[in-house]
XYZ file of C-alpha atoms in Angstrom:
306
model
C 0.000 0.000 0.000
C 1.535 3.160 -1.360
C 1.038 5.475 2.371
C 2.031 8.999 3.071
C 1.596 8.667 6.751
C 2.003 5.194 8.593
C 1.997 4.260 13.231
C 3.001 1.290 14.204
C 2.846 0.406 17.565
C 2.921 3.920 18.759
C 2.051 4.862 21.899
C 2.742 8.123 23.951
C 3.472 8.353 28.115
C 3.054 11.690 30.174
C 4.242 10.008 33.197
C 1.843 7.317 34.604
C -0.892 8.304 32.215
C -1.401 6.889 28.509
C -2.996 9.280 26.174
C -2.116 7.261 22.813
C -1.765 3.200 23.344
C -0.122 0.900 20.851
C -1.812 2.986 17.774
C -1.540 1.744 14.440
C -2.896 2.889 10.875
C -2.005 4.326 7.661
C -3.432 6.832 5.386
C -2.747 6.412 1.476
C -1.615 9.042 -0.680
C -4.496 11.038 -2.788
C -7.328 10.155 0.089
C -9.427 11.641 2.765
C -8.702 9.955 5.945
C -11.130 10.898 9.479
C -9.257 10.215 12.615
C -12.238 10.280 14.783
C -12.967 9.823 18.531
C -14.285 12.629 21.675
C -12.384 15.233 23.112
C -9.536 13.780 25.204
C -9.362 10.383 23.135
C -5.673 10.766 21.837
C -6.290 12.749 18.505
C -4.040 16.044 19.432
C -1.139 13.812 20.828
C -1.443 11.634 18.171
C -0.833 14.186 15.863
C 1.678 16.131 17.525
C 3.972 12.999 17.567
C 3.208 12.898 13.575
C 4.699 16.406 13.007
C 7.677 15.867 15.259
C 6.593 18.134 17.970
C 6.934 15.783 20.640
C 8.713 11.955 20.342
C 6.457 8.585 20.759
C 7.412 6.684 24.246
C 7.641 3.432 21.412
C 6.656 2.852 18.088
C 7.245 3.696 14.440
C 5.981 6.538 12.188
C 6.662 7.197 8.930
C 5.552 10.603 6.962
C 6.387 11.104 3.240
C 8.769 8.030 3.529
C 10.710 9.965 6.741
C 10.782 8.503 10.038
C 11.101 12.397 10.980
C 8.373 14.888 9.480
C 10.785 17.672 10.513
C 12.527 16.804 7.487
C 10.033 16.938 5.495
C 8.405 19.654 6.633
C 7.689 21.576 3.513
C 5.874 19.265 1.923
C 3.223 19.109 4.999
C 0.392 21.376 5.551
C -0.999 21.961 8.824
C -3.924 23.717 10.745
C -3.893 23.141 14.493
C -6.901 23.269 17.047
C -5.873 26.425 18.191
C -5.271 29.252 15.853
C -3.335 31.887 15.847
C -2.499 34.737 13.439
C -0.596 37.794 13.703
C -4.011 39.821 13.567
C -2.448 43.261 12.732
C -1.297 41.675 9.678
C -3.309 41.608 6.771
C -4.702 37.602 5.261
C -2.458 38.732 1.776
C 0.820 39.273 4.171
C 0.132 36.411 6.194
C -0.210 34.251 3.970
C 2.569 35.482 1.860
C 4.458 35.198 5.406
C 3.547 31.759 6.359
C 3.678 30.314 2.588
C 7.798 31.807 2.224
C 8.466 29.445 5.643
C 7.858 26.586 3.498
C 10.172 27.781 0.687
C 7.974 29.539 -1.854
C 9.014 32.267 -3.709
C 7.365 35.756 -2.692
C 5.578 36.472 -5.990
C 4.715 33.150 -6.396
C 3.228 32.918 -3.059
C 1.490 36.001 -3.292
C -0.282 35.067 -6.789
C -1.350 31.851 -5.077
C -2.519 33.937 -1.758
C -4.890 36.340 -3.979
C -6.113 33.092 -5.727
C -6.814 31.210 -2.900
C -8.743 34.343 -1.160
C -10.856 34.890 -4.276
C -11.719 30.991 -4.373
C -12.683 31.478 -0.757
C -15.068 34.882 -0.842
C -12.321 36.754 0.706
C -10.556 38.750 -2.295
C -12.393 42.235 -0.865
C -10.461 41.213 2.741
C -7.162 40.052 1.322
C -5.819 44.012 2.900
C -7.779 44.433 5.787
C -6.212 43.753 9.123
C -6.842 39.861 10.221
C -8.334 41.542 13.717
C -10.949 43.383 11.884
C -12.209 39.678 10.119
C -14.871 37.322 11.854
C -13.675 33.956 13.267
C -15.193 32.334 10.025
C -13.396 34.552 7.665
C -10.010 34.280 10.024
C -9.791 30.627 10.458
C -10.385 30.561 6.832
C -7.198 32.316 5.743
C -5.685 29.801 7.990
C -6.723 27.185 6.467
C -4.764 28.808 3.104
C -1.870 29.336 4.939
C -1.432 25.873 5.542
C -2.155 25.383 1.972
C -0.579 27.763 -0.136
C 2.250 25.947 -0.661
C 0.745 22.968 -2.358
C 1.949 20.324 0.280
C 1.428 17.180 -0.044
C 0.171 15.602 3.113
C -2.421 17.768 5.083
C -3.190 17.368 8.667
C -6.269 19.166 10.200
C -6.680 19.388 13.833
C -10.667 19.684 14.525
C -10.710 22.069 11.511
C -14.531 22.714 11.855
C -14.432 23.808 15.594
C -16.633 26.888 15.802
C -17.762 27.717 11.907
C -21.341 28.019 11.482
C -22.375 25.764 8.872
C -21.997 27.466 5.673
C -18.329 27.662 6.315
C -18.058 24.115 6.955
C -19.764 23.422 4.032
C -17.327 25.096 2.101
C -14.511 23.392 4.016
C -15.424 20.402 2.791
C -15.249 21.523 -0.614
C -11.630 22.441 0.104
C -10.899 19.099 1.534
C -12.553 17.302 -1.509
C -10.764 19.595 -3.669
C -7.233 18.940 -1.740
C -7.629 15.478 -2.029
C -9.027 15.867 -6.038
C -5.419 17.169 -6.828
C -3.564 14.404 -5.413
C -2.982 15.275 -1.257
C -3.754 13.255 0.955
C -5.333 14.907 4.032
C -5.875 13.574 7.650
C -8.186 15.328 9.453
C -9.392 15.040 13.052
C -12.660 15.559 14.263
C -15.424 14.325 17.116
C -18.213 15.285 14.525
C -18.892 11.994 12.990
C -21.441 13.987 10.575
C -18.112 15.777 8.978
C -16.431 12.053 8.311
C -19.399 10.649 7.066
C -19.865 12.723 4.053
C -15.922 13.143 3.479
C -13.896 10.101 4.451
C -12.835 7.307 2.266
C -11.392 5.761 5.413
C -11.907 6.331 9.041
C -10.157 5.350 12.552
C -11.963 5.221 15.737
C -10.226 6.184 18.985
C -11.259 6.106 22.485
C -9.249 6.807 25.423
C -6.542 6.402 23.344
C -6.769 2.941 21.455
C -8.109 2.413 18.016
C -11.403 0.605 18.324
C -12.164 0.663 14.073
C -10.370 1.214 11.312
C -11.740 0.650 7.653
C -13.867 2.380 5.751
C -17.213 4.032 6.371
C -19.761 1.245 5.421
C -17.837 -0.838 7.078
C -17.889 1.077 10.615
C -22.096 1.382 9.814
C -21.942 -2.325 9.456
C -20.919 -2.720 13.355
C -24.162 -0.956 14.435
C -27.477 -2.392 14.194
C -30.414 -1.344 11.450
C -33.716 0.318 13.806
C -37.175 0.330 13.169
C -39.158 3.744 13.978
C -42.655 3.388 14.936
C -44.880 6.127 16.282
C -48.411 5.687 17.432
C -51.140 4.353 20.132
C -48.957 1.588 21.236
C -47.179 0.196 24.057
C -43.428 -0.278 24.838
C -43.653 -4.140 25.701
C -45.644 -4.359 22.116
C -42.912 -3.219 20.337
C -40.054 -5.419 22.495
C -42.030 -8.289 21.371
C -41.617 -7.842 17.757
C -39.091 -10.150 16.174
C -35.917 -9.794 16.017
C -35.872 -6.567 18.090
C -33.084 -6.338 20.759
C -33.636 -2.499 22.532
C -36.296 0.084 22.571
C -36.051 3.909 22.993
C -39.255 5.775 23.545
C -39.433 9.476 22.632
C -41.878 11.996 22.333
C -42.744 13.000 18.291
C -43.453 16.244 17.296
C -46.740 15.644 16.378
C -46.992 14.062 20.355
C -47.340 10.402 19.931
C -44.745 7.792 20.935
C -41.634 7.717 18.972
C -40.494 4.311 19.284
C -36.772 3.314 17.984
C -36.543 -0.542 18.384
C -32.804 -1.380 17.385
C -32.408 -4.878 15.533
C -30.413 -7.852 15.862
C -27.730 -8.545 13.239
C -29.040 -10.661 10.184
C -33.096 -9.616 11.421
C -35.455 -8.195 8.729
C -37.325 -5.530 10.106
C -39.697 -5.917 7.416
C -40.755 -8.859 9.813
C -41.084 -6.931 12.462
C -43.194 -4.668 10.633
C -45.068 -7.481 9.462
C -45.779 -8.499 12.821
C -46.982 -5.157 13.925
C -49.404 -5.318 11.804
C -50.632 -8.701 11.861
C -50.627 -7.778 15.961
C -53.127 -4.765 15.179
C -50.900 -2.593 16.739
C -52.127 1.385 16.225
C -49.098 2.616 13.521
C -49.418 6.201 12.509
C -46.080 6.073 10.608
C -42.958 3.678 10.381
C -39.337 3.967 9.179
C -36.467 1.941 8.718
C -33.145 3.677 9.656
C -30.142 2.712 8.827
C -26.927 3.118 11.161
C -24.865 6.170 11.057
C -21.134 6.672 11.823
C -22.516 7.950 15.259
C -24.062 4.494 15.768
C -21.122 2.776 14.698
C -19.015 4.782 17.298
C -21.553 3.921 19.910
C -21.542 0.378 19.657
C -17.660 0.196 18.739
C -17.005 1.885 22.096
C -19.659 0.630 24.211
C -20.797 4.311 24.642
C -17.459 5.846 25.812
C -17.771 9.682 24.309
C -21.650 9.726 23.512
């Protein structure tokens, strides 16, 4: 497998306390890879230990074919969890800044800056002052920053923190597009929503082991399917129906019962539903649902980071 970034075996010690354990995965060149889990699961350290900031307490990683990302540092892109900008400078200087770290020629990078801004709505902001922008608009010429010098690995640490949904929306155009031109980008998150729609492959941590790691339909396929029925019945009605293993009542919005009877593995709900009927049981409306990555997580982690 042709990978940009590879862990084997890596795990990370801050004294008696393990925030990474024995982590392995890889992440091959040209895709979108989510390395999922809750806040406090390992992602930060994990990736810290990728870019050479701090050293694994055992293990192996490889970045670009380096065991040290240091020295390959120009070829990485990189947008940590907590941003920072000079904001007295304007996005067109910092990014012009930031972009000749990484070796690219002023005019060069400063073509690239203005085309980048444009792409991203901000060409009448490219000379304001980066203080004078809203988070959205700031975090966005961050983003180019660690782009504008056409690296080839990308690492985003929870890059959607705290952008109202239009500008995650068109984040994920720039990650599709990053990974359209040949990058491969890893990107953290604990909003399995973001993965879902993005990733060709995903890993699952919790408390600092990898509990999944495959793609998307295949992390769906650990959770169970769920039938949805609302109306005039009973909880112990619904429990009874074949092949169901849990029920969740709820209130719907039009004020009946909500029930959400997961499934075993292998059962048909349509012969549950079947059933239901046959039973004369009061159904206003029924669904079938099928699992989401938040599901999968769930069941994966036996509810650690719900």
């Amino acid at each position: 497998m042709d990978a940009a970034l590879q862990l084997e075996g890596v795990t990370k010690r801050y004294g008696a306390f393990t925030a990474v354990d024995n982590l392995s995965f890889a992440a091959r060149r040209g895709r979108i890879l989510g390395f999922l889990g809750p806040n406090g699961a390992g992602k930060t350290s994990t990736i810290r230990m990728v870019l050479g900031l701090v050293a694994p307490s055992a293990g192996r990683i490889d970045v670009l074919g380096a065991p040290d990302a240091r020295s390959v540092r120009e070829r990485i892109g990189f947008l940590p969890e907590e941003r920072g900008l000079y904001r007295r400078m304007t996005p067109l200087d910092a990014i012009v800044f930031l972009g000749g770290l990484k070796g690219v020629p002023r005019a060069e990078c400063r073509r690239r800056a203005l085309a980048l801004l444009e792409e991203q709505g901000l060409g009448h902001a490219a000379r304001r002052q980066i203080r004078n922008l809203s988070k959205g608009m700031a975090q966005k010429v961050q983003l180019i920053s660690a782009i504008v010098h056409e690296p080839e690995l990308v690492i985003l640490d929870e890059p959607f923190s705290g952008l109202d949904p239009v500008n995650q929306q068109a984040l994920e155009a720039v990650i599709r597009g990053l990974a359209a031109r040949g990058a491969t980008v890893v990107f953290s998150t604990h909003v399995m929503q973001h993965a879902e729609r993005l990733c060709d492959h995903v890993v699952l941590l919790a408390k600092g082991r990898k509990v999944f790691d495959g793609t998307v339909a295949e992390a769906r396929s650990h959770a169970p399917r769920a039938l949805v029925l609302e109306g005039g019945v009973d909880r112990a009605a619904v429990a009874a129906l074949p092949g169901v293993e849990q029920v969740v009542v709820e209130t719907a919005e039009t004020g009946a019962s909500r029930y959400t009877a997961a499934l075993s593995r292998g059962a048909a709900g349509q012969d549950a539903l079947k059933a239901a009927f046959a039973a004369g049981l009061d159904i206003s409306r029924f669904e079938m649902r099928e699992p989401t990555l938040h599901d999968a997580f769930i069941t994966l982690t036996g509810g650690e980071g719900a």
